[in-house]
Structure formats: C-alpha cells, structure tokens
Amino acid sequence: MTACRLFRRPLLPLAAVAAGVVAAWLGWAGRAAADDNPSGRVVSEVVPVTAGRAVHPPNQIRQVMHTRAGARYEEATAQEDVRRLHATKWFAPGGVQIKTVVEPDGRVKVLVFVTELTGVVEDLQFLGAEHVRLSDLQTLSGVRKGEPMNPVANELGRVAILQRYQADGRYYATVELAEGRKPTDTRVVYRVVEGPKVKVVGVDFRGPDHASVARLRAQLVTKTSFLGLIGGTFNPASLEADRQRLADYYENLGFLDIRVTPEVVQTAAVGEVRVVYHVAEGRQYKVGGVQIDGARSFPAAKLQPLTDGLKPGQRYGRRESEANKFRIDDYYGGRGHRVTTVEHRYAVPDHPDLVQVHYEVVGDRGTADRVGRLVIEGNNITRDRVILNQLTDDFRPGQVLPYNKLDEARMRLARLGIFDPENPPTVEVLPNEFDSAFKDIRVTVQETRTGQFQFGASFNTDAGITGNFTLNERNFDLFRLPTLENIRAGRAFRGGGQEFRLEAAPGTQFQRYSATLREPYLFDTPFGLTVSGFYYNRSFAEYNEDRYGGRFTLDRRLDPIWRASVGTRVEGVKIGDVPGFATPAITDDVGNHFLVGLRPGVTRDTRDSYLYPTRGSVLDLAFEQVLGSYTFPVGTLEYTQFLSSKYLAREDGSGRHVLGLRTQVSVAGANAPVFERFYGGGIRSFRGFTFRGLGPFENGLAVGGTFAFLNSVEYQIPIDARDKFHAVVFADHGTVERRVSIRDYRVAVGFGFRANIAALGPLPLAIDFGFPLNKGPFDRGQTINFSAGLFGGPNN
C-alpha cells in the first residue's frame, strides 16, 4: 500500500490544498500503516511543491536540505530540514511541511510543501539607538536588505534587541517595531528608547526560616554592585533563573511546596534597584515510602536496592531522588535497555508531612538491544581510529548495547580537546526500520582548531618567578606528512589524536625546556606511549645542575581506578659551581654523569574530585633501578587519604570539612649521588622550612639523604557560603636521613588559607604559615609558603 506520512500539520490553506492534490495524484490511500514506515528506506527523490508564486527554484530548496535522493530517509534529518528551511527566511511561518510517500518498489518519495514570502526589505533603520553598535543591532534583528519581508522574524528581532538592552542593564528600555509588521511593508524600522543603566544595590529575602540567607545568596545569578560602581548590572532575565535555583535548593531540602516570588524595588536613585525574593517555604517533607512501577525485564525487588538514596522516615531530597533515578536508568542501560525513570510524588493520607515516591520505568520492552554498525560523521581531518578508540571498549558490534555508556563516550570524545566545545560530539542510537534488536550507533563530531600557544608566569616561594611559553597541538599526527594535498586540506601533521607539546620555562632560579609527544593508543591498543626530550637547569646553594635527556613511558589504565606504567629515562647530568668549603658528599659528584633508569609503577586513584576532593584516596607505588655512572635502586610509596562526613557539612551537602592525610616513604641505594638524593622542606613537602631546608647538612650545605619519611595532616574548613575560601590547620612531620633510620624527627604546625578564584585558573591559591616545633641542628626555617596547587600534589 502506498502511504503518506505527515510531519507537521498544515498551517496554511493553500499548502493544504496543494498537499491534497499531489497526494491524490500519487495514489495516497490515507493513514500510513506500520509496515509503511518510511524510516530507513531509500529516498527516490525530493520534490519541492510551492503554494502560490515560486521565488526559489526546486534545486535551491534541495541544496538547503540534508535529505537527498539515494540516501536513507530519517525522521530526525527531515525535522532538521524543516528547521533549516525556515532559517533561510524564505518562507512564511508554518510554511514548510514535509510528507513522505512509500512507493510500490519500497522506496520513499519526499514531498516538501512550501509557502514563500514575496515582499522584500528595502530599508532597515534603528531610531534612538546610541549605546549598541549598528552592526550588533543588525545581527540581533536578523534582518537584511533584499531579504523577504517576514513580520514574525522582525518581531523576534525586536525581542532580541530588547533582551540585549536589558542584559546591558537598561531595565527601562523599550523597543517598538514601528514598520515591518505587515507582509506588504517595504521597510523595517525599530524605535528604541534606551533609558538609564540600572544596577542592583542590594538583594533581600523575606520569609525564609529554615535556610540560611548566606546559602540562599550563594544560589543567585543576580549580583550586587560594589560601591555602586563595579558589577551589579541588573538583568531582569536573571530573576527567573534565580527563582528556579532557589526552588531547586529548597526542594533538595524537602520543601516541595516552595514558592519564590521576585520583586524589583526602585530606590530613590533612578539607576538603582533592590531585588527582594519573597519566600514561602511551606512544609518540609519526609519519605513515607518508595515504590518502583513499570518494570518488565527485572523484578521490582531486584531494583529496590537502587533506591536506597531515599528511605522511609528520611528527609526527602531532590538530589538523592535524582541519584535514585540515575541508578535505575544506569542498571537498565548497562544491560541493553533504554529506559527513562520518571518520578511521581503522592501525598500520604493522614500524614501531611510524608510523601510517597513512585519511580515509573518508561520504555522497558522486555528485550535487550545489541550494537549494530558504528557510523562516524564530520571528521574531515581526524582519522576514524582516533574516534573508534574512545568507543570500541564499550561498543563492539554484536555485544549488548550499553546505553549507560553513551554519555561517558561523549565525554571521552569531548575531553580529547580536538572537537568544537560549542558543538560537542554526539553519540546516538539510530532507530531501526524493522525494530530489530541490533541498533546502529552514529557519532557526529565537528572539528575545531587544536593548536594552541600560551604564555604566562608564576611565582612560589620554592622556585621564584618562572615564565612559561607553550606550543601545543592536541591532534598531532607524526606520520601524516606535509604533502601538497595535506597542506591544502589542513591535514599536515594533524588528525592522529596524538599530543605534541613544546615548552619553555625560563626563570630566576631554574629553567626548563622540553618537547613531548604522547600517543594515547599505541598501535590502537589500550597502551599509551609518551616520549619526551628535555633540558633543565637549576642553581642551588650547594651546586649548579644541568640535566638533559629523554624519557619514555608506556602506560595502561587497568580499570577506572588502577593504572600501571613502565618508564625509562636516559639522562646526562652536569654538576658544577660547588662552594670551596663543600664536603666530599657533594664534591665527589662534580662533573658530567650518565644515567639510565627503568621505573615500573602502579597508581590507584579513588578521589571524588581531582581539584577539590572530599573523599577517596591516591596510592602511588614505584621502583626504579638506575644504571650508568652510578648504580642504585630507588623505591617510593605515597598515599593520600581524604575524609569527610555529612555531619560536618551543611544540610544541603555543601560546606564539607575535609581531613587530608598524606604519607610518603622513599628509599634509595647508598650509592645515590647528591643530585638523586632526597630533600625535604617547602610547598607540598614540609611547611615551616625552606625548599631543601630540611635534612642532612655538612658545613651548612644540604647533602640530601637516602631515606625520607614525610607526613602531613591537614584539616580544611570553608569560611564563606559559596565554598570559595577555606581556612586550614596542619601538622607536617617526618625526617630525611642519610640511611634508613629516624634520628632527627621534625614537626611543624601552622595554618593557612585557600582561595578558589575562577579568573586565575582551576587550582586554588594557597598561603600557609608554618612554625617548626622540632628542628634539626642546621635546618632552615621559613614561615610563609605561597603557591597554587593541591594538598598531596607532587613534590618539587
């Protein structure tokens, strides 16, 4: 049977008549049956049908569309074609409709019914606009001379211009569409009254009893001005965002009847307002019970433990409920079922403070899906294997389709840094024409510039001032040589998913220059290879060190928390400029030396966040055998643990107190030279002492040790409602000795502050004040340490 499938209801009578005539001509029999679903069928032809006078020829309309003759028909693509055609502004509102006709040979004919606009914009004016550039106004309006006169688009332009003025703080601005409201108009004229800029001088809350005002302020998008001069630009669009964020915050605390009403209060000054949020908290609810409905593939009793985030008698929390829904979807998705869990809340009779929570599993068909083909689109430069390496561990053709891994695959592709962040990669399951269990997966990417040049400077109390110049290519390809074709296409040395980095770091106390190449999937295996060459120079009080060479590291992630690696270093080291009073512990190592080291290691990382961990731990265990001018082993073990409790946090889960514990044990062979020994003191090592200011000394010079035992205990407390500033107290203790023993055990205590300032990067600024309680005879103390970094980070 020949069938016709309608995408959008006809909005214009002429289009409807044309649709009926053509459909009758094609033998349309009425409503499409399930057998005549056009999805997946080959498109025989695309036929534009114009109601009224045709301005744009059929070929021009077809060129805008992605549905083409010879390709397979997809509903999502057809819907996107409707959007694309409307975006041309050639057609009247609702004047684009797509129908499909399944022909006797099984192919599908695509009919595109359009109603074109015939008027033309001859002039465009913005009257009264002074503080927004003309080019910006033209962009916001979306109107161009010579384009079809489209009153609906003109009105959308008016709204966009008004929103721009309000976003700039001109709350009282008005924008009128004086001309261009009728299809017969020939001019588009916007009349603007800009009004003064308005700033928010205060934010008040009326009605909150349970929540702290400081935490409520932390939820707001609206900011107040400083001294009426800096910041605080008022944008009325932020009021709705604030209302929603405040409602979400209260729902997370169990206030399901929350009502938030914003009010703008004009002050005596024309350009100043106060924003008042009227809060009606209502009742705080507890969970009466939890139930799962709609499950077919698995018994509800098996799914029930997934909802342990909410238990009867516990305060209802939106965050906990969302986590329950995620766990149910994740459980199904990992077993090949694409479902959506919907939450329903019901009152409990005779218990006004209880809520019954039901989770409805929608889409459980009872059968698992499997992976069909992997289709990649949009990668003109990047090789297919670079994308497939991010997918094939989870999406091998024929295996059960892990729906719960789709978002993870998108994130892995996005983290590569080689695709447009404004249009991030998508990984989607395509519908199957025959409702087969085998589903094709389409990966769509949009490439972007992957080369980057950065420069900057840093300062800390260990290393002084250091400049940094970096050239980085995140989509390097060592084997794509610069042929004429590759140069013309922008593919020379690009597209292999490798990372190539050149770095220069000149400084007042040390300098470093390096070149690094990393292949994350060596020969398309789970093993990564990193190769680097470097030159390093640093002046110490004891000697001047020049170090140059190369490093080779082969690594593999064993599972989400374990990683193993084997590294080799080949280095030349030159030691010179030694003081005349230095002892043989230093002078014996003066000159040029050659070292080769082989270092296997394993790392286990269970932190809940890399930047701001509150729970979890990091274990780093390694052993290195060094050969060459010296022969000696080196063993290191470092363990960091983060502890927190919901009882030492705010009710909403923020403001956690965090206890950090770190232990580092390092042992080297007795033959280790002075430039390979261990030193203590300084940032992320032992506060209260200078860099390398702790350990064995001879004639006042640090000679290092072959045994180091360094420990830190740090307690972190938030001191503001936004958790941007923290106070810390700490105790560092341990020692560095000539051999495995504990002779001079040092202890230092202190306090400090951490500041998370977004404009300065993701790492917190840290300032610590350390006070040694127990020192060695020649140790050098230092009260203030300043840096940007993390507790338990690598030592200098």
XYZ file of N, CA and C in Angstrom, residues 2 25 63 87 152 177 238 252 267 337 418 423 599 604 619 704 721 735 758:
57
model
N 0.554 2.183 -0.833
C 1.257 3.452 -0.847
C 0.814 4.278 0.347
N -2.782 12.543 -6.523
C -2.101 12.179 -7.775
C -1.177 10.991 -7.550
N 19.142 22.128 -2.091
C 20.514 22.338 -1.613
C 20.566 22.655 -0.120
N 15.020 28.640 8.580
C 16.126 29.541 8.911
C 16.553 30.393 7.717
N 7.047 38.002 11.310
C 7.332 37.204 12.518
C 8.810 37.296 12.868
N 8.504 47.894 17.168
C 8.584 47.604 15.737
C 7.613 48.558 15.039
N 17.644 37.395 34.749
C 18.251 36.614 35.833
C 17.260 36.324 36.948
N 15.630 20.347 47.317
C 16.671 19.429 47.766
C 16.641 19.260 49.288
N 14.744 52.326 43.994
C 15.250 53.168 45.074
C 15.049 54.637 44.698
N 18.979 -2.010 27.839
C 17.611 -1.483 27.814
C 17.667 0.039 27.912
N 39.793 18.045 20.752
C 40.033 18.251 19.323
C 38.746 18.567 18.565
N 29.849 22.926 19.888
C 29.032 21.874 19.267
C 29.700 20.536 19.590
N 61.755 2.259 35.423
C 60.847 2.505 36.543
C 59.458 1.951 36.271
N 46.711 4.019 42.124
C 45.302 3.764 42.421
C 44.682 5.073 42.897
N 47.030 6.224 45.811
C 48.201 5.414 46.145
C 49.127 5.402 44.944
N 71.476 16.014 51.290
C 70.435 15.050 50.955
C 70.597 13.738 51.673
N 29.942 31.155 52.295
C 28.777 30.356 51.902
C 28.929 29.720 50.528
N 61.061 13.130 58.501
C 62.504 13.334 58.505
C 63.098 12.921 57.174
N 38.186 31.941 40.019
C 37.997 31.392 38.671
C 38.880 32.082 37.643
